[in-house]
Coordinates of C-alpha atoms in Angstrom, one line a residue:
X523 CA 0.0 0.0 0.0
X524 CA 1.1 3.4 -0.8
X525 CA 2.3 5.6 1.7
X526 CA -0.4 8.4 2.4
X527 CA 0.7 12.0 1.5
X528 CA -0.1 15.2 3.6
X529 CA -3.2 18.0 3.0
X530 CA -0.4 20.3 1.6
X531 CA 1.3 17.8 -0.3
X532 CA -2.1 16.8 -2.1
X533 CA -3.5 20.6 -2.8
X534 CA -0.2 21.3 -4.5
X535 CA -0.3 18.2 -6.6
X536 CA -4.1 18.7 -7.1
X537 CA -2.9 22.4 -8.4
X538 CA 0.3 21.5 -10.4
X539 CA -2.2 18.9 -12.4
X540 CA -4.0 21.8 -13.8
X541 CA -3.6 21.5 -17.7
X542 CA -1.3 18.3 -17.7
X543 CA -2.8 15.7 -20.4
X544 CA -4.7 12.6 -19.3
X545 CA -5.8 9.5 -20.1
X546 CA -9.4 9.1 -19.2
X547 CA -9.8 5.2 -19.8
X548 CA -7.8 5.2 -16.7
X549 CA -9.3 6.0 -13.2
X550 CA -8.9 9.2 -11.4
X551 CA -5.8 9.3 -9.9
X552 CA -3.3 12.5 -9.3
X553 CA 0.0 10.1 -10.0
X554 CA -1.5 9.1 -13.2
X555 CA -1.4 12.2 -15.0
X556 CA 1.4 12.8 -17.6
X557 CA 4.1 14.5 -16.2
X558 CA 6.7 12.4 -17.7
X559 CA 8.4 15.3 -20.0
X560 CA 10.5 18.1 -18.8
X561 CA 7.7 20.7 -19.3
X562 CA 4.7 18.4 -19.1
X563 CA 1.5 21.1 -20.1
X564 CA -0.2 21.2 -22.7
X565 CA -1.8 24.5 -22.5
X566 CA -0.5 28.0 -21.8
X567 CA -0.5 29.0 -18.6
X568 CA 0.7 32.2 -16.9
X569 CA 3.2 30.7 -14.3
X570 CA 4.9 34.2 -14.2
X571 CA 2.2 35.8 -12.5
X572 CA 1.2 34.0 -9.7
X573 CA -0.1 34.8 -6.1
X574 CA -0.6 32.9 -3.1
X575 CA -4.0 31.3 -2.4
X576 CA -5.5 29.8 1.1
X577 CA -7.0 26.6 0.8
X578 CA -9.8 25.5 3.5
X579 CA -8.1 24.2 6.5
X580 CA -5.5 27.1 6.3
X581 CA -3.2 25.5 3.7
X582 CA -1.1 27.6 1.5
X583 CA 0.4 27.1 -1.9
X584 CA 2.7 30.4 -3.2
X585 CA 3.1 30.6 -7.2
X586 CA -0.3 29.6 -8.3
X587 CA -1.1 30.8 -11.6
X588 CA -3.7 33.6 -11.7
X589 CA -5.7 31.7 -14.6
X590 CA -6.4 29.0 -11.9
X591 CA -9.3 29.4 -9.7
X592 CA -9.9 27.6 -6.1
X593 CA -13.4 27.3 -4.6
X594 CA -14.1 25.9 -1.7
X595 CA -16.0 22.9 -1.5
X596 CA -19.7 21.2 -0.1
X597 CA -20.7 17.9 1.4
X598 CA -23.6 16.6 -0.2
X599 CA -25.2 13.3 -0.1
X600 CA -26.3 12.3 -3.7
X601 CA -29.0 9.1 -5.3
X602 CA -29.0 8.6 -8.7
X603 CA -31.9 7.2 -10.6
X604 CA -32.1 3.2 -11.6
X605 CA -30.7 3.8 -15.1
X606 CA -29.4 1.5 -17.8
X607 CA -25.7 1.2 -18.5
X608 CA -25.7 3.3 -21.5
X609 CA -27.3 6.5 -19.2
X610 CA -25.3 5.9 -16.5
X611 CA -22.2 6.5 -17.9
X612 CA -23.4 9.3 -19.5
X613 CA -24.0 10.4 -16.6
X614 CA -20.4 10.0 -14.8
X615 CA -19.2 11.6 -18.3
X616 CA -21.1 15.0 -17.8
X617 CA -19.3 15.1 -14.1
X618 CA -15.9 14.3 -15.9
X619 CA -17.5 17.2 -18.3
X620 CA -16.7 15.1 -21.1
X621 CA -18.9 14.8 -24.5
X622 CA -18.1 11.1 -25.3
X623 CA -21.2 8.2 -24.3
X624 CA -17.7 6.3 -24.2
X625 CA -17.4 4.7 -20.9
X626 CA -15.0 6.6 -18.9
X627 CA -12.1 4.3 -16.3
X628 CA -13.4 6.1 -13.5
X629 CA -17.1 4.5 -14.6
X630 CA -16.1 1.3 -15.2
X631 CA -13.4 1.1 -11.7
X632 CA -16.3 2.5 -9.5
X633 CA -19.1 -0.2 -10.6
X634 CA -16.1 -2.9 -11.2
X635 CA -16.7 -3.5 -15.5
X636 CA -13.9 -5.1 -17.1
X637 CA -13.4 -2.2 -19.6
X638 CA -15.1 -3.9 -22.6
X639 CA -18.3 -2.3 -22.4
X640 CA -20.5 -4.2 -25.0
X641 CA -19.7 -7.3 -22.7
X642 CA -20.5 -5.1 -19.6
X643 CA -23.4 -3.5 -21.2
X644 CA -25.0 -6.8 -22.4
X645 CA -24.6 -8.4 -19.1
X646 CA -26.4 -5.4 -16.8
X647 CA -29.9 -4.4 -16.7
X648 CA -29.5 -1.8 -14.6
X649 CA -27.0 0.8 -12.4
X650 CA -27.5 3.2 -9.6
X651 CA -25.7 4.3 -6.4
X652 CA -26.0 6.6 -3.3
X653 CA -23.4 7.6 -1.2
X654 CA -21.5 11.0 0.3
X655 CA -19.3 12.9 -1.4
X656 CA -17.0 15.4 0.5
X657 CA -15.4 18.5 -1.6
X658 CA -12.9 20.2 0.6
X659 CA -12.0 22.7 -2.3
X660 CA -11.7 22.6 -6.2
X661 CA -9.5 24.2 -8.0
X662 CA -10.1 24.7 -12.0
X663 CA -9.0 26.6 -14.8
X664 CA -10.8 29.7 -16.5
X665 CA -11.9 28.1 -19.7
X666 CA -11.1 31.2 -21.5
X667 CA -7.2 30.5 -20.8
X668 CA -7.2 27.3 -22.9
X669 CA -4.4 27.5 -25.5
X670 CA -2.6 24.8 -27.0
X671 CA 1.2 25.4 -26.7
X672 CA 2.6 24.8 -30.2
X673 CA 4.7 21.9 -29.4
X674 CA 1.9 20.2 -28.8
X675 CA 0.4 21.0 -32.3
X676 CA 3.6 20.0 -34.2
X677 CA 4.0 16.6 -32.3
X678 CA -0.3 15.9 -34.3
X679 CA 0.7 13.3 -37.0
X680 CA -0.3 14.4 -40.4
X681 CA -1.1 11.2 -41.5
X682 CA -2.2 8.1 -40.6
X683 CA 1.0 6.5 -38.7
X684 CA -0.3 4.3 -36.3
X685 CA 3.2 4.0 -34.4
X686 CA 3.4 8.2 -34.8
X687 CA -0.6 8.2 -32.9
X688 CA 0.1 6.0 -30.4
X689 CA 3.3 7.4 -29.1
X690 CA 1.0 10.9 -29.0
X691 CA -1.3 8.8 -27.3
X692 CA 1.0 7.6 -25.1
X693 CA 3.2 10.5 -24.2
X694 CA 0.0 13.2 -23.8
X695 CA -2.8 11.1 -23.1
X696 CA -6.6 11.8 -24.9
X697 CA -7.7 14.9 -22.4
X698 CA -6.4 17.9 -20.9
X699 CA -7.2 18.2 -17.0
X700 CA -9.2 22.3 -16.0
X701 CA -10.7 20.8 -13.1
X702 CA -9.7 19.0 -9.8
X703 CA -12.0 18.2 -6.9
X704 CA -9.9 17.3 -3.4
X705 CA -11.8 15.5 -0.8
X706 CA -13.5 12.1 0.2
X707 CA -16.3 10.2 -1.3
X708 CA -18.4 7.0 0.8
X709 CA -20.7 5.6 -2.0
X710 CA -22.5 2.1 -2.6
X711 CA -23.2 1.2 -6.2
X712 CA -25.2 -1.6 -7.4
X713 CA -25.9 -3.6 -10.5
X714 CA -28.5 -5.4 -11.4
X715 CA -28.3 -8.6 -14.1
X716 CA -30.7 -9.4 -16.3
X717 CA -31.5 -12.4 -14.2
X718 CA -32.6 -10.5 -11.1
X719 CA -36.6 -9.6 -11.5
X720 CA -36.4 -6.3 -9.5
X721 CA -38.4 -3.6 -10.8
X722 CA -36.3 0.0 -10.7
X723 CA -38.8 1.3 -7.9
X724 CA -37.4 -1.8 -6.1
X725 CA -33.5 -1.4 -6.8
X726 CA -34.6 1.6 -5.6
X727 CA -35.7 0.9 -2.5
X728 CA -33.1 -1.1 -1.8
X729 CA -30.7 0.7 -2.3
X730 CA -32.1 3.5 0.2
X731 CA -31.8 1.2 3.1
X732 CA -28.8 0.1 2.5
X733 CA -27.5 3.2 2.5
X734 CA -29.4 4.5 5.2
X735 CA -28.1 1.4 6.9
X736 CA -24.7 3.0 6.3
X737 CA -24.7 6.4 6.7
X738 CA -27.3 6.9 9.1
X739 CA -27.8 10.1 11.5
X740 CA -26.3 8.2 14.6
X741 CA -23.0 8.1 12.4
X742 CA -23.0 11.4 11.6
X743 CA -22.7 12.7 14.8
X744 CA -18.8 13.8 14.0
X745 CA -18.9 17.1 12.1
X746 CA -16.6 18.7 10.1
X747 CA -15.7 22.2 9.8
X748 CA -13.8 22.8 6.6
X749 CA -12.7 26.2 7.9
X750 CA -10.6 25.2 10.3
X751 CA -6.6 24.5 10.5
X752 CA -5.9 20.9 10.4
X753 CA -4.7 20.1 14.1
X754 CA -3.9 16.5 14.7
X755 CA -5.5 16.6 18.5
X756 CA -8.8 17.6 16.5
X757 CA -8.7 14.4 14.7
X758 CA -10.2 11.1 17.4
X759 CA -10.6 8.1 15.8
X760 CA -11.9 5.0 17.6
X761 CA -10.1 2.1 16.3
X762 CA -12.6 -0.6 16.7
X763 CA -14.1 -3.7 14.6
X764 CA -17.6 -3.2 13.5
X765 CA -20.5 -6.0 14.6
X766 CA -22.1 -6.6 11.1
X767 CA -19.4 -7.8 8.3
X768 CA -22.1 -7.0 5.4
X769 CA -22.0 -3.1 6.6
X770 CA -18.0 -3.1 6.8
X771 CA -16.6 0.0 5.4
X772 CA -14.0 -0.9 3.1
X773 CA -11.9 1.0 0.0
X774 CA -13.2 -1.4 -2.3
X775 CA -15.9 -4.1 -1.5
X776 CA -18.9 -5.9 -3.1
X777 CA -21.2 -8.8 -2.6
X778 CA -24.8 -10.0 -3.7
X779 CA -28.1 -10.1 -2.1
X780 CA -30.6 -12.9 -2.2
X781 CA -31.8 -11.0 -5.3
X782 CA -28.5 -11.0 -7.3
X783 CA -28.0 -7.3 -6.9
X784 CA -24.5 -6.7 -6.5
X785 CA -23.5 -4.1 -4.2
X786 CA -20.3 -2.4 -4.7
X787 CA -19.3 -0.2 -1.7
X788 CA -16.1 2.3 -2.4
X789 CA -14.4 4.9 -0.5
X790 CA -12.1 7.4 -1.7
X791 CA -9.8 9.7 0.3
X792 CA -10.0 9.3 4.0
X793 CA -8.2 6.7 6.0
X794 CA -8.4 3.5 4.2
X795 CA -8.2 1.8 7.5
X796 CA -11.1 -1.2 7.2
X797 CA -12.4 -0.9 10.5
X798 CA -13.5 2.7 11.2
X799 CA -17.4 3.5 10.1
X800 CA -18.7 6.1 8.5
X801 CA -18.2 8.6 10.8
X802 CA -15.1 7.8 11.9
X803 CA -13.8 7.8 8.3
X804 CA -15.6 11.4 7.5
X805 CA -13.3 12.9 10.0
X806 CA -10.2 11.5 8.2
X807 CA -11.1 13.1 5.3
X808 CA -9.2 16.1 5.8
X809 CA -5.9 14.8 7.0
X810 CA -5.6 12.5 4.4
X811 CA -8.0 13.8 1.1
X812 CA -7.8 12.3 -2.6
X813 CA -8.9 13.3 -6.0
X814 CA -12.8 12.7 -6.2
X815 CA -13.6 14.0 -9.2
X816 CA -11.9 16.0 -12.8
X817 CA -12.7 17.9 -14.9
X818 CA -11.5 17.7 -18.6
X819 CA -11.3 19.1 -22.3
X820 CA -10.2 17.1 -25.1
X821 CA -6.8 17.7 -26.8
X822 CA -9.1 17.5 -30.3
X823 CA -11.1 20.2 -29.2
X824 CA -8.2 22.6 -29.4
X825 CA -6.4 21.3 -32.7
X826 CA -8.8 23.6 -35.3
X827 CA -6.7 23.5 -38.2
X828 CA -4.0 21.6 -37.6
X829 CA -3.2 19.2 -40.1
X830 CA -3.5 15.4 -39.2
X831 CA -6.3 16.3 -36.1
X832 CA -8.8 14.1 -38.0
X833 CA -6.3 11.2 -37.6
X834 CA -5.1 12.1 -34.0
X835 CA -9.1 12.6 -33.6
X836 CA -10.2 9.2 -35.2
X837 CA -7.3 7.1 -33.5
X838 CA -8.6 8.3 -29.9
X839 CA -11.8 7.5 -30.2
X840 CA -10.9 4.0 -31.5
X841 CA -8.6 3.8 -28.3
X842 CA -11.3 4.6 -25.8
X843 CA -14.3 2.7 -27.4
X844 CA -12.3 -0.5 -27.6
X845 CA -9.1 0.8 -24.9
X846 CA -6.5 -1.7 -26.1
X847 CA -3.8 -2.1 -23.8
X848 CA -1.7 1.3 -24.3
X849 CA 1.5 -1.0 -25.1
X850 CA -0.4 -3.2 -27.8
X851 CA -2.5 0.6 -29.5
X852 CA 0.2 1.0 -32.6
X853 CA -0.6 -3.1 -33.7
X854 CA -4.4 -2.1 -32.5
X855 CA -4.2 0.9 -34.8
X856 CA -2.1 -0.9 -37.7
X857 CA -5.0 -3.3 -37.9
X858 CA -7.8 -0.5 -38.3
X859 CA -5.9 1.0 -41.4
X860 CA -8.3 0.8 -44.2
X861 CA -6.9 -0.7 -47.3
X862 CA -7.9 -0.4 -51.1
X863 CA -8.0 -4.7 -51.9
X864 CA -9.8 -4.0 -55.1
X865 CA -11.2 -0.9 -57.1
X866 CA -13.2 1.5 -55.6
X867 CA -17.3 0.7 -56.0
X868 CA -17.7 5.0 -57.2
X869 CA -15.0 3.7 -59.6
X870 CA -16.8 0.9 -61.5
X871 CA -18.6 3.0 -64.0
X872 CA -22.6 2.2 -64.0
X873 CA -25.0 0.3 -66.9
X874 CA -23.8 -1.1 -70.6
X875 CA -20.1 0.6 -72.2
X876 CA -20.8 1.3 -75.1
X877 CA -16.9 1.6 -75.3
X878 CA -14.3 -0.4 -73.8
X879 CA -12.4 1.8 -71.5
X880 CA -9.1 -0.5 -70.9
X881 CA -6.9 -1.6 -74.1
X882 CA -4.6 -3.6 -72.2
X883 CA -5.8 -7.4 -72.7
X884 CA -4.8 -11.0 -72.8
X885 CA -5.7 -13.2 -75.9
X886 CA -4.6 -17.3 -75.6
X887 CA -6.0 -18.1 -79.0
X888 CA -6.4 -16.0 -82.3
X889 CA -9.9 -15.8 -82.8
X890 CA -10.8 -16.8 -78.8
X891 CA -12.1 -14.0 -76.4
X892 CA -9.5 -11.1 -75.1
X893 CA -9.2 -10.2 -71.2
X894 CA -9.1 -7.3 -70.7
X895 CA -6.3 -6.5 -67.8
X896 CA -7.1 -3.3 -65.2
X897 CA -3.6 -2.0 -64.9
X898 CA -4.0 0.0 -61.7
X899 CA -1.2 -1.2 -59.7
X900 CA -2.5 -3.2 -56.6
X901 CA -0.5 -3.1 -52.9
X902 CA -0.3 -6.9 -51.7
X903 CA 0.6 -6.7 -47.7

């Protein structure tokens, strides 16, 4: 397990992501941005005029860039709808702000999908999930300061090269992160298969006492005030097992009711310590917070013009529908080339020649028949 970093460690990282280039068929995490060249963003942003900001909690960061805002954050307690698979992650794509019905890695790590999602979709009837989510601040760019830096325009492919796309892939990701959201998120997600006979009012229903079950008022007797300085003797945790294994707070857990309903329950940010319930773990939140949530443009969006963005644009979109494994996308995108095996149908000309257009021809007898030969040069692979 990963060592936990501290508040100021976080905000700063949460900040420095801001306009770095992402790969969204991965899950939401701050280490798995794309920081890996010497001057990693994508965008233009005005590093030379920055000012100091106070986060909520009394952190500081010095040097932040004007462009980038920081709001502080809410605690809300959210239920979605029953929905099919296809709304539902529509729905976790308009948090991520993203345009795509594509799902997203953060959709399909949250309700446990492999990743192919016409297996996933074809196996679930229905989604839905209720569960806390803690902001403690956000921090996100002005949208008018989006400008592509150049470099990354001249690094576009202006053709199709598979091996040329997927090292841009690769090396800047499919996205460009505006938006972070710091803070801790408690949530049980369940899907239903086509074999359970629930109706949604029922999921429904469900669902509400489970999560009632979970977060109800007696564990929310610990408040938190996002105001104040972090102070460890504010934080009192009792470290004890819980009674009831099914209700057991967990990072990552799931089982199945006597329905088939399988309940996912996930926690992000916040001590990851198995034993602490709900309210315990709300007042970890602020020593310890995580990334819950991004917000995103895609690197297409900003290529107007460029030659090559209709490749660089075609070749993501094959990589997130069907998300090869990153190492295997140039022999996934070699394979998607389109190749001319015979002449083109618009070619063929239409109804009786009245005469012959190709001279070229093939006779194996004097008075017998002459082929006619096509002598367009074919490519054999």
């Amino acid at each position: 397990m990963a060592p936990k970093i501290s508040p100021l460690k976080a905000a700063e990282n949460a900040i420095h992501c801001i306009g770095l280039g992402y790969d969204i068929s991965v899950d939401l995490r701050l280490k798995a941005c794309k920081r890996e060249l010497p001057d990693p963003y994508l965008i233009e942003l005005d590093h030379d005029q920055g000012r100091e900001i106070i986060l909520p909690g009394g952190i500081s960061i010095p040097n932040v860039p004007k462009s980038i805002k920081c709001d502080k954050g809410e605690r809300m307690r959210f239920s979605s709808d029953v929905l099919t698979f296809q709304q539902m992650s529509e729905q976790f794509n308009q948090e991520l702000s993203l345009p795509s019905k594509v799902p997203s890695g953060l959709f399909n790590n949250m309700f446990d999908f492999t990743g192919c999602w016409q297996k996933d979709a074809a196996s679930t009837k229905a989604l839905a999930f209720d569960g806390w989510f803690i902001t403690l601040y956000t921090v996100a760019l002005a949208k008018s300061q989006i400008v592509l830096r150049d470099y990354v325009k001249k690094a576009v492919p202006s053709s199709w090269d598979p091996a040329a796309l997927a090292r841009f892939i690769e090396k800047f990701g499919t996205h460009i992160i505006v938006g972070v959201k710091m803070g801790g998120k408690d949530v049980i997600y369940v899907r239903q298969p086509h074999s359970s006979n629930l109706q949604p009012a029922d999921v429904q229903k469900r669902l509400k006492e489970m999560a009632d079950k979970r977060f109800s008022e007696m564990n929310l007797q610990y408040g938190l005030n996002f105001e104040e300085p972090y102070t460890k003797d504010k934080l009192d945790i009792r470290m004890q097992r819980l009674r009831f294994a099914e209700s057991s707070p967990t990072s990552s857990y799931s089982s199945k009711d006597k329905e088939d309903l399988r309940r996912i329950f996930k926690r992000r940010g916040g001590n990851d310590n198995k034993d602490l319930n709900h309210s315990e773990w709300l007042n970890t939140i602020q020593y310890e917070p995580d990334v819950i949530s991004m917000s995103f443009v895609p690197i297409t969006s900003l290529l107007n013009g460029v030659p090559g963005s209709g490749f660089l644009s075609h070749a993501i979109n094959l990589y997130l529908r069907y998300k090869p494994p990153i190492e295997e996308l140039y022999q996934f995108l070699e394979f998607q080339l389109p190749r001319q095996w015979a002449p083109v149908f618009g070619d063929l000309p239409l109804g009786p020649q009245r005469k012959q257009q190709s001279t070229t021809s093939l006779q194996f007898s004097f008075m017998g028949p002459k082929l006619y030969v096509n002598t367009n040069l074919v490519k054999l692979m």
